[in-house]
XYZ file of C-alpha atoms in Angstrom:
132
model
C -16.046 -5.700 -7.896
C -17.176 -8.425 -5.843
C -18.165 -7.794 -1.871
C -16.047 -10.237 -0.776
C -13.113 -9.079 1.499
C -10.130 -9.180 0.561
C -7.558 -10.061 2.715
C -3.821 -10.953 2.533
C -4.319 -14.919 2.106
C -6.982 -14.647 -0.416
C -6.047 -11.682 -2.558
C -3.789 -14.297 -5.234
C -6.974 -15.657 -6.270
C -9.273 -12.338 -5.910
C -6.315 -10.678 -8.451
C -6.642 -14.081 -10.953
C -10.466 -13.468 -10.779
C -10.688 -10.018 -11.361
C -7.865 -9.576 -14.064
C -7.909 -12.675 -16.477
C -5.470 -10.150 -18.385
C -2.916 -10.940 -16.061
C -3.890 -14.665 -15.981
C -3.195 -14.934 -19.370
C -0.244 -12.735 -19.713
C 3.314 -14.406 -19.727
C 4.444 -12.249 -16.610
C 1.932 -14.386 -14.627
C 3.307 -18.482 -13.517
C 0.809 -21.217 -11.932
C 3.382 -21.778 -9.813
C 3.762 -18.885 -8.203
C 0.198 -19.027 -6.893
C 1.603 -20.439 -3.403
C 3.294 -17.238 -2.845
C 1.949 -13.673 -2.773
C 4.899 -11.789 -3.112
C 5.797 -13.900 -6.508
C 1.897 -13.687 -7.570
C 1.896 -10.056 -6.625
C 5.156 -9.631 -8.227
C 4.024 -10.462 -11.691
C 1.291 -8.365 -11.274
C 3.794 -5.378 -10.474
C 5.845 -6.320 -14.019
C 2.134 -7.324 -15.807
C 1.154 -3.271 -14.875
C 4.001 -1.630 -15.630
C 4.362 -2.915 -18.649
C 0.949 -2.145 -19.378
C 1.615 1.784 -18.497
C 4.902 1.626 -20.761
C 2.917 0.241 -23.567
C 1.827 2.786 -26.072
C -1.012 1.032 -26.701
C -1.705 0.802 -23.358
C -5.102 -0.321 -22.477
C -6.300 2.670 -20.681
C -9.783 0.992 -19.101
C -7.439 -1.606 -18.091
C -4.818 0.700 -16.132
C -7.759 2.736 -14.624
C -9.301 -0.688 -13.485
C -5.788 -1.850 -11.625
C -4.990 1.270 -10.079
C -8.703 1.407 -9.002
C -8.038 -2.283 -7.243
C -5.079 -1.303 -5.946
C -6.514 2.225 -3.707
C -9.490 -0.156 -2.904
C -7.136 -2.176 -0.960
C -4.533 -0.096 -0.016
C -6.714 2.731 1.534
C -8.782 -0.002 3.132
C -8.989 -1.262 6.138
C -6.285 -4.033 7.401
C -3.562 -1.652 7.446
C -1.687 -3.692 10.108
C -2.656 -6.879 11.428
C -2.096 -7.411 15.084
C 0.109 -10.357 15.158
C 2.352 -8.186 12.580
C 2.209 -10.207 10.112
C 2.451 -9.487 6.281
C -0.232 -6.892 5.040
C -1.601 -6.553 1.520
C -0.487 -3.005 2.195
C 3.001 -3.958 2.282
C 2.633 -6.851 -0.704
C 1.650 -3.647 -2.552
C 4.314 -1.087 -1.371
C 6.838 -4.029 -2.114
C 5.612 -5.597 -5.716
C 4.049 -2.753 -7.247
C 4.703 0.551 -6.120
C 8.609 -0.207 -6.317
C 8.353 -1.211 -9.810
C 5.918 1.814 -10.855
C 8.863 3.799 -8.963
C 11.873 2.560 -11.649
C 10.001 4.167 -14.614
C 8.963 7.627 -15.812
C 5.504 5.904 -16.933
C 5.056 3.882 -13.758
C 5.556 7.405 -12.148
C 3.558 9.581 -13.920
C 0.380 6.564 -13.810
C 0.459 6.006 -10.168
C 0.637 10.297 -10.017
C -2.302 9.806 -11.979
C -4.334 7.660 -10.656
C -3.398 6.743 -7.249
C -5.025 7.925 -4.186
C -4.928 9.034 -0.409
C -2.508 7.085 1.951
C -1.611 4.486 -1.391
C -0.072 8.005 -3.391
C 1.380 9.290 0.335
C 3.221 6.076 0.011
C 3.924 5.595 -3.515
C 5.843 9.541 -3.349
C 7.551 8.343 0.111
C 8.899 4.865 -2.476
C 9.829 7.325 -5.411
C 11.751 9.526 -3.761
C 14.039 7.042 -2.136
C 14.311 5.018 -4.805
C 12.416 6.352 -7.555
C 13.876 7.015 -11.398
C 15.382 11.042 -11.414
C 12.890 13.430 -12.885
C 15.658 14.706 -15.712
């Protein structure tokens, strides 16, 4: 990974550059490239549909989730002027869709880390699939 920070306004194109995966998948729009919630979005469907696949790409997965601690347990938690963090792009457009299925779940058990897992438990149980 590059040593370029990320921050909230360029993390569309740091996720294009990083995953051409998700470039290339359908779940990802040119259009949405404006926005980071819709560009973050498709990256929430493009992973969880990785995890539910059984053929799942495992280096893949590891290589998201990996992304996603990096910035989550980073540093611009809150910005000063309040507004939008990559923090809360990720709580919104990825850890709510991991949350809605038992592989999302059981991946982001797995493999995420420190204040991003805190988090990701604090999503699943309020709105998180039930464990029977």
């Amino acid at each position: 990974m590059g040593m370029k920070e990320i921050t909230y306004n360029n993390i569309a194109d740091t996720l294009l550059e990083e995953f051409q995966e998700y470039k290339l998948s359908q779940e990802y729009d040119e259009k949405d490239k404006e926005f980071q919630y819709a560009t973050m979005g498709g990256f929430g469907r493009f992973l969880t549909q990785a995890v539910e696949s059984e053929s799942a790409n495992k280096e893949l997965i590891q290589k998201v989730f990996d992304f996603i601690n990096q910035i989550y347990n980073g540093s611009e938690i809150s910005n000063d002027d309040h507004s939008d963090t990559l923090q809360n792009l990720l709580y919104v457009e990825v850890f709510e869709n991991l949350a809605q299925i038992k592989s999302g779940v059981e991946a982001a058990r797995e493999y995420l880390q420190d204040k991003a897992k805190n988090d990701f438990e604090n999503i699943f149980q309020h709105t998180g699939v039930e464990d029977n």
